[in-house]
mmCIF file of C-alpha atoms and ligand atoms in Angstrom:
data_model
loop_
_atom_site.group_PDB
_atom_site.id
_atom_site.type_symbol
_atom_site.label_atom_id
_atom_site.label_comp_id
_atom_site.label_asym_id
_atom_site.label_seq_id
_atom_site.Cartn_x
_atom_site.Cartn_y
_atom_site.Cartn_z
ATOM 1 C CA MET A 1 -5.525 -14.733 29.176
ATOM 2 C CA LEU A 2 -6.346 -13.233 25.753
ATOM 3 C CA PHE A 3 -7.380 -9.770 24.534
ATOM 4 C CA ASP A 4 -9.458 -9.619 21.341
ATOM 5 C CA THR A 5 -8.807 -6.031 20.242
ATOM 6 C CA HIS A 6 -11.426 -5.853 17.492
ATOM 7 C CA VAL A 7 -14.895 -7.412 17.673
ATOM 8 C CA HIS A 8 -18.256 -6.470 16.228
ATOM 9 C CA LEU A 9 -20.460 -8.104 18.856
ATOM 10 C CA ASN A 10 -22.826 -5.238 18.026
ATOM 11 C CA ALA A 11 -23.482 -6.795 14.592
ATOM 12 C CA GLU A 12 -26.886 -8.279 13.866
ATOM 13 C CA GLN A 13 -25.237 -11.686 13.400
ATOM 14 C CA PHE A 14 -24.961 -11.820 17.225
ATOM 15 C CA GLU A 15 -28.438 -10.569 18.050
ATOM 16 C CA GLU A 16 -29.771 -14.039 18.880
ATOM 17 C CA ASP A 17 -26.990 -15.437 21.044
ATOM 18 C CA ARG A 18 -24.676 -12.607 22.147
ATOM 19 C CA ALA A 19 -24.566 -13.693 25.806
ATOM 20 C CA GLU A 20 -23.581 -17.251 24.837
ATOM 21 C CA VAL A 21 -20.902 -15.963 22.464
ATOM 22 C CA ILE A 22 -19.409 -13.837 25.260
ATOM 23 C CA LYS A 23 -19.543 -16.817 27.634
ATOM 24 C CA ARG A 24 -17.771 -19.089 25.132
ATOM 25 C CA ALA A 25 -15.067 -16.445 24.724
ATOM 26 C CA GLN A 26 -14.531 -16.255 28.482
ATOM 27 C CA GLU A 27 -14.334 -20.055 28.700
ATOM 28 C CA GLU A 28 -11.626 -19.967 26.016
ATOM 29 C CA GLY A 29 -9.608 -17.463 28.097
ATOM 30 C CA VAL A 30 -10.615 -14.281 26.269
ATOM 31 C CA GLU A 31 -10.696 -11.877 29.169
ATOM 32 C CA TYR A 32 -10.849 -8.519 27.385
ATOM 33 C CA MET A 33 -12.476 -7.276 24.179
ATOM 34 C CA VAL A 34 -12.997 -3.990 22.359
ATOM 35 C CA VAL A 35 -16.292 -3.680 20.488
ATOM 36 C CA VAL A 36 -15.940 -1.405 17.481
ATOM 37 C CA GLY A 37 -18.725 0.901 16.313
ATOM 38 C CA PHE A 38 -18.410 2.666 12.973
ATOM 39 C CA ASP A 39 -21.763 4.394 12.331
ATOM 40 C CA GLU A 40 -24.675 5.626 14.436
ATOM 41 C CA LYS A 41 -26.302 2.258 15.010
ATOM 42 C CA THR A 42 -23.169 0.235 15.696
ATOM 43 C CA ILE A 43 -21.719 2.943 17.973
ATOM 44 C CA ARG A 44 -24.856 2.805 20.144
ATOM 45 C CA GLY A 45 -24.608 -0.982 20.153
ATOM 46 C CA ALA A 46 -20.939 -0.945 21.128
ATOM 47 C CA LEU A 47 -21.580 1.416 24.057
ATOM 48 C CA GLU A 48 -24.486 -0.681 25.297
ATOM 49 C CA ILE A 49 -22.411 -3.886 25.322
ATOM 50 C CA ALA A 50 -19.451 -2.132 26.981
ATOM 51 C CA GLU A 51 -21.691 -0.679 29.673
ATOM 52 C CA GLU A 52 -23.100 -4.127 30.472
ATOM 53 C CA ASN A 53 -19.801 -6.024 30.618
ATOM 54 C CA LYS A 54 -16.965 -5.070 32.925
ATOM 55 C CA LYS A 55 -14.069 -6.174 30.711
ATOM 56 C CA ILE A 56 -15.557 -5.242 27.364
ATOM 57 C CA TYR A 57 -14.635 -1.787 26.071
ATOM 58 C CA ALA A 58 -15.744 0.308 23.100
ATOM 59 C CA ALA A 59 -14.112 2.100 20.171
ATOM 60 C CA VAL A 60 -16.131 4.690 18.277
ATOM 61 C CA GLY A 61 -15.484 6.125 14.843
ATOM 62 C CA TRP A 62 -16.720 6.539 11.307
ATOM 63 C CA HIS A 63 -16.066 3.910 8.640
ATOM 64 C CA PRO A 64 -14.455 5.102 5.369
ATOM 65 C CA VAL A 65 -17.040 3.256 3.246
ATOM 66 C CA ASP A 66 -19.735 5.457 4.840
ATOM 67 C CA ALA A 67 -17.594 8.619 4.979
ATOM 68 C CA ILE A 68 -20.060 10.414 2.723
ATOM 69 C CA GLU A 69 -22.683 10.167 5.499
ATOM 70 C CA MET A 70 -20.636 11.676 8.330
ATOM 71 C CA THR A 71 -21.902 15.122 9.355
ATOM 72 C CA ASP A 72 -20.401 17.770 11.660
ATOM 73 C CA GLN A 73 -22.924 16.662 14.295
ATOM 74 C CA HIS A 74 -21.557 13.137 14.096
ATOM 75 C CA LEU A 75 -18.049 14.469 14.661
ATOM 76 C CA HIS A 76 -19.231 16.450 17.713
ATOM 77 C CA TRP A 77 -20.957 13.356 18.994
ATOM 78 C CA LEU A 78 -17.709 11.370 18.677
ATOM 79 C CA GLU A 79 -15.977 14.097 20.661
ATOM 80 C CA GLU A 80 -18.561 13.814 23.437
ATOM 81 C CA LEU A 81 -18.245 10.026 23.472
ATOM 82 C CA ALA A 82 -14.476 10.261 23.818
ATOM 83 C CA SER A 83 -14.934 11.037 27.523
ATOM 84 C CA HIS A 84 -17.220 8.033 28.107
ATOM 85 C CA PRO A 85 -15.473 5.834 30.718
ATOM 86 C CA LYS A 86 -15.602 2.707 28.511
ATOM 87 C CA VAL A 87 -14.430 4.340 25.261
ATOM 88 C CA VAL A 88 -10.739 3.454 24.820
ATOM 89 C CA ALA A 89 -10.065 4.399 21.183
ATOM 90 C CA LEU A 90 -11.412 6.214 18.144
ATOM 91 C CA GLY A 91 -12.129 4.121 15.059
ATOM 92 C CA GLU A 92 -12.394 2.273 13.010
ATOM 93 C CA MET A 93 -11.408 4.969 10.539
ATOM 94 C CA GLY A 94 -9.211 5.014 7.457
ATOM 95 C CA LEU A 95 -9.511 4.453 3.721
ATOM 96 C CA ASP A 96 -11.280 1.764 1.711
ATOM 97 C CA TYR A 97 -10.685 1.851 -2.044
ATOM 98 C CA HIS A 98 -12.405 -1.468 -2.661
ATOM 99 C CA TRP A 99 -15.880 0.088 -2.446
ATOM 100 C CA ASP A 100 -16.796 3.332 -4.210
ATOM 101 C CA LYS A 101 -19.789 4.472 -2.137
ATOM 102 C CA SER A 102 -17.699 7.376 -0.761
ATOM 103 C CA PRO A 103 -15.323 9.225 -3.121
ATOM 104 C CA LYS A 104 -11.649 9.129 -2.168
ATOM 105 C CA ASP A 105 -11.386 12.853 -1.384
ATOM 106 C CA ILE A 106 -14.312 12.603 1.060
ATOM 107 C CA GLN A 107 -12.807 9.501 2.687
ATOM 108 C CA LYS A 108 -9.517 11.343 3.155
ATOM 109 C CA ASP A 109 -11.233 14.393 4.623
ATOM 110 C CA VAL A 110 -13.252 12.323 7.122
ATOM 111 C CA PHE A 111 -10.120 10.344 8.032
ATOM 112 C CA ARG A 112 -8.120 13.528 8.685
ATOM 113 C CA LYS A 113 -10.912 15.043 10.796
ATOM 114 C CA GLN A 114 -11.005 11.947 13.003
ATOM 115 C CA ILE A 115 -7.215 11.899 13.431
ATOM 116 C CA ARG A 116 -7.334 15.559 14.518
ATOM 117 C CA LEU A 117 -10.110 14.723 16.971
ATOM 118 C CA ALA A 118 -8.096 11.815 18.390
ATOM 119 C CA LYS A 119 -5.165 14.152 19.009
ATOM 120 C CA LYS A 120 -7.490 16.649 20.683
ATOM 121 C CA VAL A 121 -9.006 14.057 23.041
ATOM 122 C CA ASN A 122 -5.786 12.046 23.306
ATOM 123 C CA LEU A 123 -7.076 8.601 22.327
ATOM 124 C CA PRO A 124 -5.374 5.998 20.120
ATOM 125 C CA ILE A 125 -6.900 5.294 16.708
ATOM 126 C CA ILE A 126 -7.916 2.071 14.970
ATOM 127 C CA ILE A 127 -7.132 2.045 11.257
ATOM 128 C CA HIS A 128 -9.113 0.267 8.558
ATOM 129 C CA ASN A 129 -7.090 -0.078 5.361
ATOM 130 C CA ARG A 130 -8.325 -1.712 2.197
ATOM 131 C CA GLU A 131 -6.244 -1.291 -0.953
ATOM 132 C CA ALA A 132 -5.070 2.116 0.290
ATOM 133 C CA SER A 133 -1.786 1.458 2.146
ATOM 134 C CA GLN A 134 0.317 4.282 0.698
ATOM 135 C CA ASP A 135 -2.353 6.975 1.133
ATOM 136 C CA ILE A 136 -2.932 5.798 4.713
ATOM 137 C CA VAL A 137 0.767 6.029 5.555
ATOM 138 C CA ASP A 138 1.007 9.477 3.920
ATOM 139 C CA ILE A 139 -1.980 10.849 5.842
ATOM 140 C CA LEU A 140 -0.833 9.373 9.174
ATOM 141 C CA LYS A 141 2.508 11.086 8.605
ATOM 142 C CA GLU A 142 1.087 14.429 7.501
ATOM 143 C CA GLU A 143 -1.342 14.533 10.423
ATOM 144 C CA GLU A 144 1.334 13.411 12.913
ATOM 145 C CA ALA A 145 -0.923 10.585 14.073
ATOM 146 C CA GLY A 146 2.054 9.035 15.827
ATOM 147 C CA LYS A 147 1.363 11.426 18.722
ATOM 148 C CA VAL A 148 -1.581 9.218 19.689
ATOM 149 C CA GLY A 149 -0.595 6.006 17.882
ATOM 150 C CA GLY A 150 -2.984 3.124 17.599
ATOM 151 C CA ILE A 151 -3.650 -0.045 15.674
ATOM 152 C CA MET A 152 -3.339 -1.158 12.071
ATOM 153 C CA HIS A 153 -6.342 -3.452 12.280
ATOM 154 C CA CYS A 154 -6.352 -6.859 10.578
ATOM 155 C CA PHE A 155 -3.087 -6.012 8.898
ATOM 156 C CA SER A 156 -2.629 -7.402 5.387
ATOM 157 C CA GLY A 157 0.034 -5.092 3.957
ATOM 158 C CA SER A 158 3.694 -5.669 3.139
ATOM 159 C CA VAL A 159 6.659 -5.742 5.497
ATOM 160 C CA GLU A 160 7.621 -2.258 4.204
ATOM 161 C CA ILE A 161 4.211 -0.775 5.054
ATOM 162 C CA ALA A 162 4.305 -2.471 8.461
ATOM 163 C CA LYS A 163 7.697 -0.917 9.146
ATOM 164 C CA ALA A 164 6.442 2.548 8.162
ATOM 165 C CA CYS A 165 3.535 2.131 10.613
ATOM 166 C CA LEU A 166 5.781 0.824 13.392
ATOM 167 C CA GLU A 167 8.016 3.870 12.940
ATOM 168 C CA MET A 168 4.956 6.052 13.507
ATOM 169 C CA ASN A 169 4.198 4.467 16.877
ATOM 170 C CA PHE A 170 1.496 2.081 15.609
ATOM 171 C CA HIS A 171 0.757 -1.476 16.674
ATOM 172 C CA ILE A 172 0.128 -4.214 14.116
ATOM 173 C CA SER A 173 -2.904 -6.414 14.755
ATOM 174 C CA PHE A 174 -3.489 -9.769 13.090
ATOM 175 C CA GLY A 175 -6.774 -11.550 12.557
ATOM 176 C CA GLY A 176 -8.046 -14.787 11.027
ATOM 177 C CA PRO A 177 -6.299 -14.368 7.638
ATOM 178 C CA VAL A 178 -2.884 -14.991 9.247
ATOM 179 C CA THR A 179 -4.028 -18.599 9.825
ATOM 180 C CA PHE A 180 -4.853 -19.273 6.167
ATOM 181 C CA LYS A 181 -2.503 -21.710 4.433
ATOM 182 C CA ASN A 182 -1.911 -19.341 1.488
ATOM 183 C CA ALA A 183 -1.359 -16.278 3.722
ATOM 184 C CA LYS A 184 2.318 -15.809 2.963
ATOM 185 C CA LYS A 185 2.479 -12.029 3.449
ATOM 186 C CA PRO A 186 0.773 -11.724 6.867
ATOM 187 C CA LYS A 187 2.947 -14.574 8.159
ATOM 188 C CA GLU A 188 6.098 -12.778 6.946
ATOM 189 C CA VAL A 189 4.962 -9.561 8.610
ATOM 190 C CA ALA A 190 4.085 -11.331 11.879
ATOM 191 C CA VAL A 191 7.632 -12.665 12.094
ATOM 192 C CA GLU A 192 9.029 -9.128 11.670
ATOM 193 C CA VAL A 193 6.808 -7.202 14.101
ATOM 194 C CA PRO A 194 8.498 -6.665 17.492
ATOM 195 C CA LEU A 195 6.735 -8.479 20.336
ATOM 196 C CA ASP A 196 5.799 -5.278 22.144
ATOM 197 C CA ARG A 197 3.865 -4.007 19.088
ATOM 198 C CA LEU A 198 1.856 -7.141 18.322
ATOM 199 C CA LEU A 199 -1.878 -7.436 18.851
ATOM 200 C CA ILE A 200 -4.488 -10.058 18.013
ATOM 201 C CA GLU A 201 -8.122 -9.770 16.999
ATOM 202 C CA THR A 202 -10.972 -11.627 15.339
ATOM 203 C CA ASP A 203 -12.919 -8.804 13.584
ATOM 204 C CA CYS A 204 -15.857 -11.144 14.234
ATOM 205 C CA PRO A 205 -18.359 -11.922 12.733
ATOM 206 C CA TYR A 206 -16.065 -11.541 9.703
ATOM 207 C CA LEU A 207 -12.806 -13.227 8.659
ATOM 208 C CA SER A 208 -12.977 -16.507 10.594
ATOM 209 C CA PRO A 209 -9.632 -18.224 11.127
ATOM 210 C CA HIS A 210 -8.861 -21.686 9.789
ATOM 211 C CA PRO A 211 -10.658 -24.171 10.190
ATOM 212 C CA TYR A 212 -13.791 -21.995 10.482
ATOM 213 C CA ARG A 213 -13.141 -20.018 7.299
ATOM 214 C CA GLY A 214 -16.437 -18.988 5.668
ATOM 215 C CA LYS A 215 -18.451 -19.486 8.883
ATOM 216 C CA ARG A 216 -19.467 -16.832 11.422
ATOM 217 C CA ASN A 217 -16.447 -15.725 13.428
ATOM 218 C CA GLU A 218 -16.560 -15.176 17.208
ATOM 219 C CA PRO A 219 -14.121 -13.940 19.889
ATOM 220 C CA ALA A 220 -13.387 -17.456 21.221
ATOM 221 C CA TYR A 221 -11.511 -18.131 17.965
ATOM 222 C CA VAL A 222 -8.894 -15.463 18.731
ATOM 223 C CA SER A 223 -6.973 -18.278 20.428
ATOM 224 C CA LEU A 224 -6.399 -19.776 16.937
ATOM 225 C CA VAL A 225 -4.857 -16.491 15.779
ATOM 226 C CA ALA A 226 -2.719 -16.408 18.935
ATOM 227 C CA GLN A 227 -1.566 -19.999 18.397
ATOM 228 C CA GLN A 228 -0.578 -19.272 14.784
ATOM 229 C CA ILE A 229 1.506 -16.253 15.767
ATOM 230 C CA ALA A 230 3.051 -18.082 18.723
ATOM 231 C CA ASP A 231 4.151 -20.805 16.266
ATOM 232 C CA LEU A 232 5.609 -18.204 13.867
ATOM 233 C CA LYS A 233 7.462 -16.521 16.738
ATOM 234 C CA GLY A 234 8.640 -19.803 18.263
ATOM 235 C CA MET A 235 7.033 -19.122 21.617
ATOM 236 C CA SER A 236 4.312 -20.708 23.729
ATOM 237 C CA LEU A 237 0.670 -19.742 23.422
ATOM 238 C CA GLU A 238 0.769 -18.589 27.056
ATOM 239 C CA GLN A 239 3.716 -16.245 26.454
ATOM 240 C CA LEU A 240 2.140 -14.816 23.317
ATOM 241 C CA ALA A 241 -1.197 -14.341 25.080
ATOM 242 C CA LYS A 242 0.419 -12.604 28.036
ATOM 243 C CA GLN A 243 2.474 -10.263 25.856
ATOM 244 C CA THR A 244 -0.362 -9.245 23.498
ATOM 245 C CA THR A 245 -2.745 -8.705 26.419
ATOM 246 C CA GLU A 246 -0.202 -6.463 28.146
ATOM 247 C CA ASN A 247 0.337 -4.545 24.893
ATOM 248 C CA ALA A 248 -3.389 -3.952 24.439
ATOM 249 C CA LYS A 249 -3.981 -2.906 28.059
ATOM 250 C CA LYS A 250 -1.147 -0.417 27.847
ATOM 251 C CA LEU A 251 -2.308 1.021 24.524
ATOM 252 C CA PHE A 252 -5.942 1.335 25.655
ATOM 253 C CA ASN A 253 -4.877 2.601 29.072
ATOM 254 C CA ILE A 254 -6.767 -0.166 30.901
ATOM 255 C CA LEU A 255 -5.531 -0.707 34.466
HETATM 256 NI NI1 NI B 1 -13.875 -4.144 11.940
#
């Protein structure tokens, strides 16, 4: 039984065959998923999919790349959605210094506003971090985000950054990149993360694991991520699957 904690089944890449993709995931033992929405369109898509599928949940937030487009109305809307029965987290949110569509100060402001909202509605947060590790850690600390905790999604930082996040009550989630042959850092981090703070994800349709690198990713492939981490931890796939599923259900408050 597997839990893919980060999917974008709401992406247009799945428009044609979403039902088949979900079926393939179930056949591969992927019982639970969280569909992540990060702007108006993808949030609506995430809610629709979660409403139609019993064991698929939604996370809603505003992506740092598009921070410049988030209005006060959007923030109010997120607050309303927080009480939707299938919404289990806020995000993805965070900082992305790879793209310069939104200036850094606006990204930080939008990130802080969403952390404050998460504390108000008491939901965990899902963090997107690209080339911004230190600023992310600083803001999480300053805003006392540890009160709600959450997920460092598709973690690619150092062992030191991972430890700082673990200290603040965050879980570390690994995706396809941990399976790449040259992925030394994520493998090192995976070994260090305590079992009760580990999560797995695909971030599909992006970041396919080996041997599907470069092709469209889908939730069924989360088993490849699980197998890689089980190997690194010296445990069976079944044990790893059971532990990470329990971790995710507890974090998302799914009974
Ligand atoms: Ni994502």
